[in-house]
Amino acid sequence: MFPACRYSLQARRCVGALKAVQAEHVAPQVCSTRSSSSTLSRITTHYSVYPRDKDPRWEGVEMERFADEADVVIVGGGPAGLSAAIRLKQLANQHEKELRVCVVEKASQIGAHTLSGACLEPTALSELIPDWKERGAPLNTPVTEDKFSILTEKYRIPVPILPGLPMNNHGNYLVRLGHFVRWLGEQAEELGVELYPGYAASEVLFHEDGSVKGIATNDVGIAKDGSPKDVFERGMELHAKVTLFGEGCHGHLAKQLYKQFNLRGNCEPQTYAIGLKELWVIDEKKWCPGRTEHSVGWPLNRNTYGGSFLYHLNEGEPLVALGFVVGLDYTNPYLSPFREFQRWKHHPSIMSTLEGGNRIAYGARALNEGGFQSIPKLTFPGGMLIGCSPGFMNVPKIKGTHTAMKSGMLAAESAFSKITDENLQSETAGLYIPEYEEAFKKSWIWKELYSVRNIRPSFHNYFGLYGGMVYTGIFYWILRGKEPWTLKHNGLDADQLKPAKDCTPIEYPKPDGKISFDLLSSVALSGTNHEHDQPPHLTLKDDSVPVAQNLAIYDGPEQRFCPAGVYEYVPLETGDGMRLQINAQNCVHCKTCDIKDPSQNINWVVPEGSGGPAYNGFSMIV
Amino acid sequence: MSARVLVGVKRVIDYAVKIRVKPDRTGVVTDGVKHSMNPFCEIAVEEAVKLKEKKLVKEVVAVSCGPQQVQETIRTALAMGADRGIHVEVSGKDYETLGPLQVSKILAALAKKEQADLIILGKQAIDDDCNQTGQMTAALLDWPQRSPEDGTFASEVNIEADKLKVVREIDGGLETIKINLPAVVTADLRLNTPRYATLPNIMKAKKKKIANVKPADLGVDVSSRLEVLKVDEPPQRQAGVKVETVHDLVGKLKEAGRI
């Protein structure tokens, strides 16, 4: 408007006030266009999409936060986060230094959101806690039998697992990872780590120089429509010299950090798969503790990556842990990973194990498949990324726990030496620790991930699965990954879907209630629950996109890939058209929607702490 | 006001978890399962803390009976605003058979020891649904007991000149009663909305004291006179049958021998 410098201070103030008034008038119009484009109430009410400082309902609400200082704050109480905490305290005790380490975890108790097969390679554990056996680590089932097969609709073709192939599990243990994580939590507490389950880190805090200052935990007491309730309380700020982010696969804070610090500038985008799992108590006659079975092939076609696992656990009862993994780069929007899983259980070789048994638990989680090519930059001023969050899973082995733990340990070691260095002069208020990345590149994680880097991308050929297996046989088994080239991935998983009109719907069999089940009864077994009166934590950047794009072009794939029935397209009350209904309470925090949404419109944010699944060692037994 | 309030809190399996019967049919699976404070107890704690904030009571003491893990539940009560906690150690077989009678004996003994003026309890626990502890405690102490009944509106509990004023919603309207202190109050669902235990309060609660006591120290015998013979899942619901006409309905009823 007017060149303000020509006017007096008072005049400038008036001009400023006028501009503010005009802005206020503009904002409501913008809001009303948003709401009139969908003539219904808003789906998304979360403050990350509708900021509270412009919301009249939040006027006068106290937004000041209590802050506390620690030396290191770790986001995520999983294998990586807890290993880092344990390592930090071990070093502190060894060198007789005081170190305050705080771990925040969104689950109500440590281990309640942990889900994995799981077949654990004890290498990292033996490095971290050499006397794990004496301390009672719950590694009760050594692998005794290893089977790999290709399934067709009726038959099973066994494939020999030669020593040296990544699927060889000799020396590994079948574990209930949630119990293992709980045990790690106990070890951490013994060493003096402060564990805070039930409190989710919802915001990253920054110093003025742009380095990470710490995190803030979630606010509580916000109603479903986004307004404050009587019990509203602000979250708390935890400041640290360095913050470790171990949120697991596709963490929501990590997503922000990638953008903020451009950590993915030099690597390929991460690719993912979804893993669905059930726990069954089977007939004792069929139980062979220590048996590990993997399969590929039916019911997926050769161009859809995926496979199954079935582990016989030795934990007192005749338990098996079984599950199905589907690569999220699948192209057919009619594919439902949940229903593929249920269908797979009807294969004769699987049904023979499950018949007469009882299903006791269910859950799902996304996992990384990008491997070596997708590793981002791991350190930035004030913070580091550990575990499945940046993603160190060895895909052909389907193991990521040992690499996650090792990354946590490496981060702890480099952080410790930096923090306790008395002559340290840091350029930024939050510590920048490039030593972590250097140590990482020299470690066995790097070598391991490098050697298997080409196996997953080798599936992107005309022969799909079979081409991939041939490639693995030649280049991994014989040459150990020493080939000089590095194959690329296909790009973002979200971009892989073909429009619905170009694809054929898949006819899935109805669940029979004995071997296969429907979605809602499965979700009930995950024990998931959230405070119902809170804004849905599956936020949409634009409320109109689901019907306009996802439904129109792709026939609403989110109704099929969500393993918890969160997304439903229901007819409008007026009769013409559909709307998206988000059943946020069902969410099991798998992150698949954030990954696979073709419009990338869904942004998963953390709900109020303690909400989410209640996996028990990923099982529910004595 | 120098009144002291004793609040009982119970650690129970979280209400959202699917319960499983143990394979040996002696009880339900509790190992590793998510536990939390009984929702009715949360409301009791909230009411006690509200009374303290209104300056009607001086001290709120949270009590729980059970093994080591109940300390987490007491910490949550401390984080909500209780001043100190008492952990009555009961573990193993004794804990499995601990019921309202033993708990009320413990609470009565503690009330005398701590010279409490008011006991606030949850109306019932969601694991056994007994709804007995409040009434039994009052009987043992020979104190009046009242449950501020809920309705569509929250009712009130107030202390006025050494008497407890309780407002209850009943079918005909609102009933206001005055009871002599000391008394036992049991809290029902809509009495209040419990506050969240925020992280800074959890951190502060770590510094608050929790005293350890054994039932024997209070002169209470926790042996049970009840024996659980068997625990079973409720029978599976049978699928219904849809019929097209009234004729069919009558036919089916005749088949089932009902008419």
PDB file of C-alpha atoms in Angstrom, chain A residues 221-416:
ATOM      1  CA  GLY A 221      -8.357 -32.369  26.242  1.00  0.00           C
ATOM      2  CA  ILE A 222      -9.239 -31.160  22.759  1.00  0.00           C
ATOM      3  CA  ALA A 223     -12.745 -32.063  21.642  1.00  0.00           C
ATOM      4  CA  LYS A 224     -13.615 -33.785  18.395  1.00  0.00           C
ATOM      5  CA  ASP A 225     -14.531 -30.508  16.694  1.00  0.00           C
ATOM      6  CA  GLY A 226     -11.189 -28.961  17.622  1.00  0.00           C
ATOM      7  CA  SER A 227     -12.360 -26.798  20.523  1.00  0.00           C
ATOM      8  CA  PRO A 228     -10.831 -26.926  24.000  1.00  0.00           C
ATOM      9  CA  LYS A 229     -12.517 -29.050  26.670  1.00  0.00           C
ATOM     10  CA  ASP A 230     -12.559 -28.225  30.382  1.00  0.00           C
ATOM     11  CA  VAL A 231      -9.759 -30.672  30.968  1.00  0.00           C
ATOM     12  CA  PHE A 232      -7.548 -29.153  28.275  1.00  0.00           C
ATOM     13  CA  GLU A 233      -3.872 -29.209  29.210  1.00  0.00           C
ATOM     14  CA  ARG A 234      -0.874 -28.221  27.152  1.00  0.00           C
ATOM     15  CA  GLY A 235       1.805 -30.789  26.512  1.00  0.00           C
ATOM     16  CA  MET A 236       5.216 -30.403  28.029  1.00  0.00           C
ATOM     17  CA  GLU A 237       8.471 -29.326  26.416  1.00  0.00           C
ATOM     18  CA  LEU A 238      11.536 -31.493  26.833  1.00  0.00           C
ATOM     19  CA  HIS A 239      14.731 -29.728  25.813  1.00  0.00           C
ATOM     20  CA  ALA A 240      17.921 -31.628  25.119  1.00  0.00           C
ATOM     21  CA  LYS A 241      21.410 -31.157  23.813  1.00  0.00           C
ATOM     22  CA  VAL A 242      20.601 -33.768  21.212  1.00  0.00           C
ATOM     23  CA  THR A 243      17.333 -35.506  20.351  1.00  0.00           C
ATOM     24  CA  LEU A 244      17.222 -39.024  18.912  1.00  0.00           C
ATOM     25  CA  PHE A 245      14.225 -39.861  16.742  1.00  0.00           C
ATOM     26  CA  GLY A 246      13.337 -43.553  16.811  1.00  0.00           C
ATOM     27  CA  GLU A 247       9.661 -43.485  15.816  1.00  0.00           C
ATOM     28  CA  GLY A 248       9.758 -46.638  13.758  1.00  0.00           C
ATOM     29  CA  CYS A 249       8.770 -47.009  10.130  1.00  0.00           C
ATOM     30  CA  HIS A 250       7.484 -43.753   8.614  1.00  0.00           C
ATOM     31  CA  GLY A 251       7.478 -41.688  11.762  1.00  0.00           C
ATOM     32  CA  HIS A 252       5.437 -38.498  11.632  1.00  0.00           C
ATOM     33  CA  LEU A 253       8.070 -36.229  13.174  1.00  0.00           C
ATOM     34  CA  ALA A 254      10.732 -37.718  10.901  1.00  0.00           C
ATOM     35  CA  LYS A 255       8.505 -36.801   7.951  1.00  0.00           C
ATOM     36  CA  GLN A 256       8.744 -33.153   9.002  1.00  0.00           C
ATOM     37  CA  LEU A 257      12.480 -33.373   9.634  1.00  0.00           C
ATOM     38  CA  TYR A 258      13.167 -34.743   6.148  1.00  0.00           C
ATOM     39  CA  LYS A 259      11.636 -31.601   4.717  1.00  0.00           C
ATOM     40  CA  GLN A 260      13.103 -29.198   7.256  1.00  0.00           C
ATOM     41  CA  PHE A 261      16.692 -30.325   6.850  1.00  0.00           C
ATOM     42  CA  ASN A 262      16.457 -31.786   3.334  1.00  0.00           C
ATOM     43  CA  LEU A 263      17.701 -35.128   4.587  1.00  0.00           C
ATOM     44  CA  ARG A 264      16.483 -37.064   1.543  1.00  0.00           C
ATOM     45  CA  GLY A 265      18.217 -34.931  -1.059  1.00  0.00           C
ATOM     46  CA  ASN A 266      20.734 -37.602  -1.999  1.00  0.00           C
ATOM     47  CA  CYS A 267      18.895 -40.851  -1.653  1.00  0.00           C
ATOM     48  CA  GLU A 268      15.948 -42.613  -3.212  1.00  0.00           C
ATOM     49  CA  PRO A 269      12.510 -42.263  -1.667  1.00  0.00           C
ATOM     50  CA  GLN A 270      11.742 -44.930   0.908  1.00  0.00           C
ATOM     51  CA  THR A 271       9.586 -47.837  -0.251  1.00  0.00           C
ATOM     52  CA  TYR A 272       7.426 -49.856   2.072  1.00  0.00           C
ATOM     53  CA  ALA A 273       5.384 -52.965   2.650  1.00  0.00           C
ATOM     54  CA  ILE A 274       2.520 -53.663   5.007  1.00  0.00           C
ATOM     55  CA  GLY A 275       2.802 -56.593   7.387  1.00  0.00           C
ATOM     56  CA  LEU A 276      -0.309 -58.137   8.909  1.00  0.00           C
ATOM     57  CA  LYS A 277       0.022 -60.613  11.719  1.00  0.00           C
ATOM     58  CA  GLU A 278      -2.059 -62.978  13.813  1.00  0.00           C
ATOM     59  CA  LEU A 279      -1.313 -65.135  16.777  1.00  0.00           C
ATOM     60  CA  TRP A 280      -2.940 -68.555  17.042  1.00  0.00           C
ATOM     61  CA  VAL A 281      -3.108 -71.246  19.684  1.00  0.00           C
ATOM     62  CA  ILE A 282      -3.054 -74.446  17.684  1.00  0.00           C
ATOM     63  CA  ASP A 283      -3.604 -78.132  18.242  1.00  0.00           C
ATOM     64  CA  GLU A 284      -0.646 -79.492  20.196  1.00  0.00           C
ATOM     65  CA  LYS A 285      -0.109 -82.334  17.742  1.00  0.00           C
ATOM     66  CA  LYS A 286       0.680 -79.851  14.995  1.00  0.00           C
ATOM     67  CA  TRP A 287       3.039 -77.746  17.054  1.00  0.00           C
ATOM     68  CA  CYS A 288       6.791 -77.877  16.323  1.00  0.00           C
ATOM     69  CA  PRO A 289       8.522 -75.209  18.390  1.00  0.00           C
ATOM     70  CA  GLY A 290      11.410 -73.607  16.538  1.00  0.00           C
ATOM     71  CA  ARG A 291      10.032 -74.239  13.065  1.00  0.00           C
ATOM     72  CA  THR A 292      10.286 -71.249  10.732  1.00  0.00           C
ATOM     73  CA  GLU A 293       8.317 -71.247   7.496  1.00  0.00           C
ATOM     74  CA  HIS A 294       8.343 -68.610   4.775  1.00  0.00           C
ATOM     75  CA  SER A 295       6.529 -68.602   1.492  1.00  0.00           C
ATOM     76  CA  VAL A 296       6.114 -66.535  -1.638  1.00  0.00           C
ATOM     77  CA  GLY A 297       3.745 -66.827  -4.539  1.00  0.00           C
ATOM     78  CA  TRP A 298       0.036 -67.543  -4.098  1.00  0.00           C
ATOM     79  CA  PRO A 299      -2.197 -65.649  -3.581  1.00  0.00           C
ATOM     80  CA  LEU A 300      -0.172 -62.741  -4.955  1.00  0.00           C
ATOM     81  CA  ASN A 301       0.557 -62.577  -8.660  1.00  0.00           C
ATOM     82  CA  ARG A 302       4.168 -62.574  -9.763  1.00  0.00           C
ATOM     83  CA  ASN A 303       4.287 -58.792 -10.069  1.00  0.00           C
ATOM     84  CA  THR A 304       3.130 -58.007  -6.548  1.00  0.00           C
ATOM     85  CA  TYR A 305       5.899 -58.321  -4.019  1.00  0.00           C
ATOM     86  CA  GLY A 306       5.039 -60.123  -0.844  1.00  0.00           C
ATOM     87  CA  GLY A 307       5.078 -63.326   1.100  1.00  0.00           C
ATOM     88  CA  SER A 308       4.252 -64.974   4.352  1.00  0.00           C
ATOM     89  CA  PHE A 309       5.825 -66.161   7.579  1.00  0.00           C
ATOM     90  CA  LEU A 310       4.746 -68.779  10.094  1.00  0.00           C
ATOM     91  CA  TYR A 311       6.745 -69.271  13.275  1.00  0.00           C
ATOM     92  CA  HIS A 312       6.158 -71.920  15.939  1.00  0.00           C
ATOM     93  CA  LEU A 313       6.916 -70.269  19.278  1.00  0.00           C
ATOM     94  CA  ASN A 314       8.027 -72.100  22.402  1.00  0.00           C
ATOM     95  CA  GLU A 315       6.416 -70.109  25.172  1.00  0.00           C
ATOM     96  CA  GLY A 316       4.433 -72.641  27.137  1.00  0.00           C
ATOM     97  CA  GLU A 317       1.342 -72.852  24.992  1.00  0.00           C
ATOM     98  CA  PRO A 318       1.268 -74.265  21.441  1.00  0.00           C
ATOM     99  CA  LEU A 319       1.533 -70.839  19.811  1.00  0.00           C
ATOM    100  CA  VAL A 320       2.186 -69.857  16.254  1.00  0.00           C
ATOM    101  CA  ALA A 321       2.817 -66.383  14.956  1.00  0.00           C
ATOM    102  CA  LEU A 322       1.865 -66.031  11.323  1.00  0.00           C
ATOM    103  CA  GLY A 323       1.567 -63.174   8.943  1.00  0.00           C
ATOM    104  CA  PHE A 324       1.570 -61.799   5.474  1.00  0.00           C
ATOM    105  CA  VAL A 325       3.593 -58.992   3.921  1.00  0.00           C
ATOM    106  CA  VAL A 326       2.530 -57.101   0.783  1.00  0.00           C
ATOM    107  CA  GLY A 327       4.810 -54.601  -0.907  1.00  0.00           C
ATOM    108  CA  LEU A 328       3.092 -51.214  -1.052  1.00  0.00           C
ATOM    109  CA  ASP A 329       4.240 -50.642  -4.610  1.00  0.00           C
ATOM    110  CA  TYR A 330       1.324 -52.745  -5.819  1.00  0.00           C
ATOM    111  CA  THR A 331      -0.531 -51.304  -8.785  1.00  0.00           C
ATOM    112  CA  ASN A 332      -4.077 -52.630  -8.518  1.00  0.00           C
ATOM    113  CA  PRO A 333      -6.247 -50.349  -6.364  1.00  0.00           C
ATOM    114  CA  TYR A 334      -8.651 -53.249  -5.784  1.00  0.00           C
ATOM    115  CA  LEU A 335      -6.022 -55.178  -3.872  1.00  0.00           C
ATOM    116  CA  SER A 336      -6.689 -55.568  -0.163  1.00  0.00           C
ATOM    117  CA  PRO A 337      -3.647 -56.741   1.822  1.00  0.00           C
ATOM    118  CA  PHE A 338      -5.932 -57.850   4.668  1.00  0.00           C
ATOM    119  CA  ARG A 339      -8.016 -60.070   2.418  1.00  0.00           C
ATOM    120  CA  GLU A 340      -4.943 -61.499   0.702  1.00  0.00           C
ATOM    121  CA  PHE A 341      -3.748 -62.499   4.166  1.00  0.00           C
ATOM    122  CA  GLN A 342      -7.054 -64.123   5.031  1.00  0.00           C
ATOM    123  CA  ARG A 343      -7.125 -65.887   1.673  1.00  0.00           C
ATOM    124  CA  TRP A 344      -3.575 -67.184   2.086  1.00  0.00           C
ATOM    125  CA  LYS A 345      -4.523 -68.977   5.303  1.00  0.00           C
ATOM    126  CA  HIS A 346      -6.794 -71.247   3.290  1.00  0.00           C
ATOM    127  CA  HIS A 347      -3.882 -72.768   1.410  1.00  0.00           C
ATOM    128  CA  PRO A 348      -3.834 -76.501   2.206  1.00  0.00           C
ATOM    129  CA  SER A 349      -0.362 -76.432   3.751  1.00  0.00           C
ATOM    130  CA  ILE A 350      -1.271 -73.551   6.065  1.00  0.00           C
ATOM    131  CA  MET A 351      -4.782 -74.717   6.854  1.00  0.00           C
ATOM    132  CA  SER A 352      -3.446 -78.054   8.045  1.00  0.00           C
ATOM    133  CA  THR A 353      -1.521 -76.230  10.787  1.00  0.00           C
ATOM    134  CA  LEU A 354      -4.362 -73.913  11.795  1.00  0.00           C
ATOM    135  CA  GLU A 355      -7.282 -76.335  11.782  1.00  0.00           C
ATOM    136  CA  GLY A 356      -8.681 -76.811  15.243  1.00  0.00           C
ATOM    137  CA  GLY A 357      -6.837 -73.787  16.516  1.00  0.00           C
ATOM    138  CA  ASN A 358      -7.963 -70.493  17.947  1.00  0.00           C
ATOM    139  CA  ARG A 359      -6.976 -66.990  16.898  1.00  0.00           C
ATOM    140  CA  ILE A 360      -6.088 -64.774  19.829  1.00  0.00           C
ATOM    141  CA  ALA A 361      -4.494 -61.642  18.451  1.00  0.00           C
ATOM    142  CA  TYR A 362      -4.243 -59.469  15.334  1.00  0.00           C
ATOM    143  CA  GLY A 363      -2.258 -56.453  14.280  1.00  0.00           C
ATOM    144  CA  ALA A 364      -0.589 -54.688  11.366  1.00  0.00           C
ATOM    145  CA  ARG A 365       2.310 -52.330  10.685  1.00  0.00           C
ATOM    146  CA  ALA A 366       4.123 -50.858   7.708  1.00  0.00           C
ATOM    147  CA  LEU A 367       7.754 -51.819   7.251  1.00  0.00           C
ATOM    148  CA  ASN A 368      10.658 -50.465   5.183  1.00  0.00           C
ATOM    149  CA  GLU A 369      11.823 -52.069   2.002  1.00  0.00           C
ATOM    150  CA  GLY A 370      14.057 -49.399   0.581  1.00  0.00           C
ATOM    151  CA  GLY A 371      17.230 -50.678   2.179  1.00  0.00           C
ATOM    152  CA  PHE A 372      20.560 -49.225   1.190  1.00  0.00           C
ATOM    153  CA  GLN A 373      19.339 -46.983  -1.613  1.00  0.00           C
ATOM    154  CA  SER A 374      16.856 -45.180   0.632  1.00  0.00           C
ATOM    155  CA  ILE A 375      19.034 -44.368   3.620  1.00  0.00           C
ATOM    156  CA  PRO A 376      18.749 -40.619   4.202  1.00  0.00           C
ATOM    157  CA  LYS A 377      21.198 -38.294   5.864  1.00  0.00           C
ATOM    158  CA  LEU A 378      21.122 -39.377   9.498  1.00  0.00           C
ATOM    159  CA  THR A 379      22.282 -36.376  11.456  1.00  0.00           C
ATOM    160  CA  PHE A 380      21.283 -32.744  11.562  1.00  0.00           C
ATOM    161  CA  PRO A 381      21.941 -29.968  14.059  1.00  0.00           C
ATOM    162  CA  GLY A 382      20.401 -31.042  17.344  1.00  0.00           C
ATOM    163  CA  GLY A 383      19.226 -34.481  16.305  1.00  0.00           C
ATOM    164  CA  MET A 384      19.812 -37.910  14.846  1.00  0.00           C
ATOM    165  CA  LEU A 385      17.638 -40.569  13.236  1.00  0.00           C
ATOM    166  CA  ILE A 386      17.793 -44.155  14.453  1.00  0.00           C
ATOM    167  CA  GLY A 387      16.114 -47.464  13.764  1.00  0.00           C
ATOM    168  CA  CYS A 388      13.348 -48.172  11.278  1.00  0.00           C
ATOM    169  CA  SER A 389      12.597 -44.467  11.081  1.00  0.00           C
ATOM    170  CA  PRO A 390      15.382 -43.873   8.548  1.00  0.00           C
ATOM    171  CA  GLY A 391      15.048 -47.588   7.734  1.00  0.00           C
ATOM    172  CA  PHE A 392      17.722 -50.256   8.046  1.00  0.00           C
ATOM    173  CA  MET A 393      15.712 -53.378   7.384  1.00  0.00           C
ATOM    174  CA  ASN A 394      17.445 -56.210   5.593  1.00  0.00           C
ATOM    175  CA  VAL A 395      14.608 -57.019   3.206  1.00  0.00           C
ATOM    176  CA  PRO A 396      15.422 -60.555   1.993  1.00  0.00           C
ATOM    177  CA  LYS A 397      16.139 -61.602   5.577  1.00  0.00           C
ATOM    178  CA  ILE A 398      13.046 -59.685   6.717  1.00  0.00           C
ATOM    179  CA  LYS A 399      14.975 -58.570   9.758  1.00  0.00           C
ATOM    180  CA  GLY A 400      15.409 -55.021  10.945  1.00  0.00           C
ATOM    181  CA  THR A 401      15.555 -55.321  14.721  1.00  0.00           C
ATOM    182  CA  HIS A 402      19.259 -56.072  14.945  1.00  0.00           C
ATOM    183  CA  THR A 403      20.190 -53.179  12.653  1.00  0.00           C
ATOM    184  CA  ALA A 404      17.830 -50.845  14.516  1.00  0.00           C
ATOM    185  CA  MET A 405      19.436 -51.737  17.830  1.00  0.00           C
ATOM    186  CA  LYS A 406      22.948 -51.287  16.434  1.00  0.00           C
ATOM    187  CA  SER A 407      22.055 -47.872  15.000  1.00  0.00           C
ATOM    188  CA  GLY A 408      20.767 -46.814  18.407  1.00  0.00           C
ATOM    189  CA  MET A 409      24.013 -47.942  19.996  1.00  0.00           C
ATOM    190  CA  LEU A 410      26.139 -46.096  17.439  1.00  0.00           C
ATOM    191  CA  ALA A 411      24.114 -42.931  17.912  1.00  0.00           C
ATOM    192  CA  ALA A 412      24.497 -43.210  21.682  1.00  0.00           C
ATOM    193  CA  GLU A 413      28.255 -43.658  21.455  1.00  0.00           C
ATOM    194  CA  SER A 414      28.793 -40.658  19.203  1.00  0.00           C
ATOM    195  CA  ALA A 415      26.379 -38.517  21.217  1.00  0.00           C
ATOM    196  CA  PHE A 416      28.062 -39.429  24.478  1.00  0.00           C
TER     197      PHE A 416
END
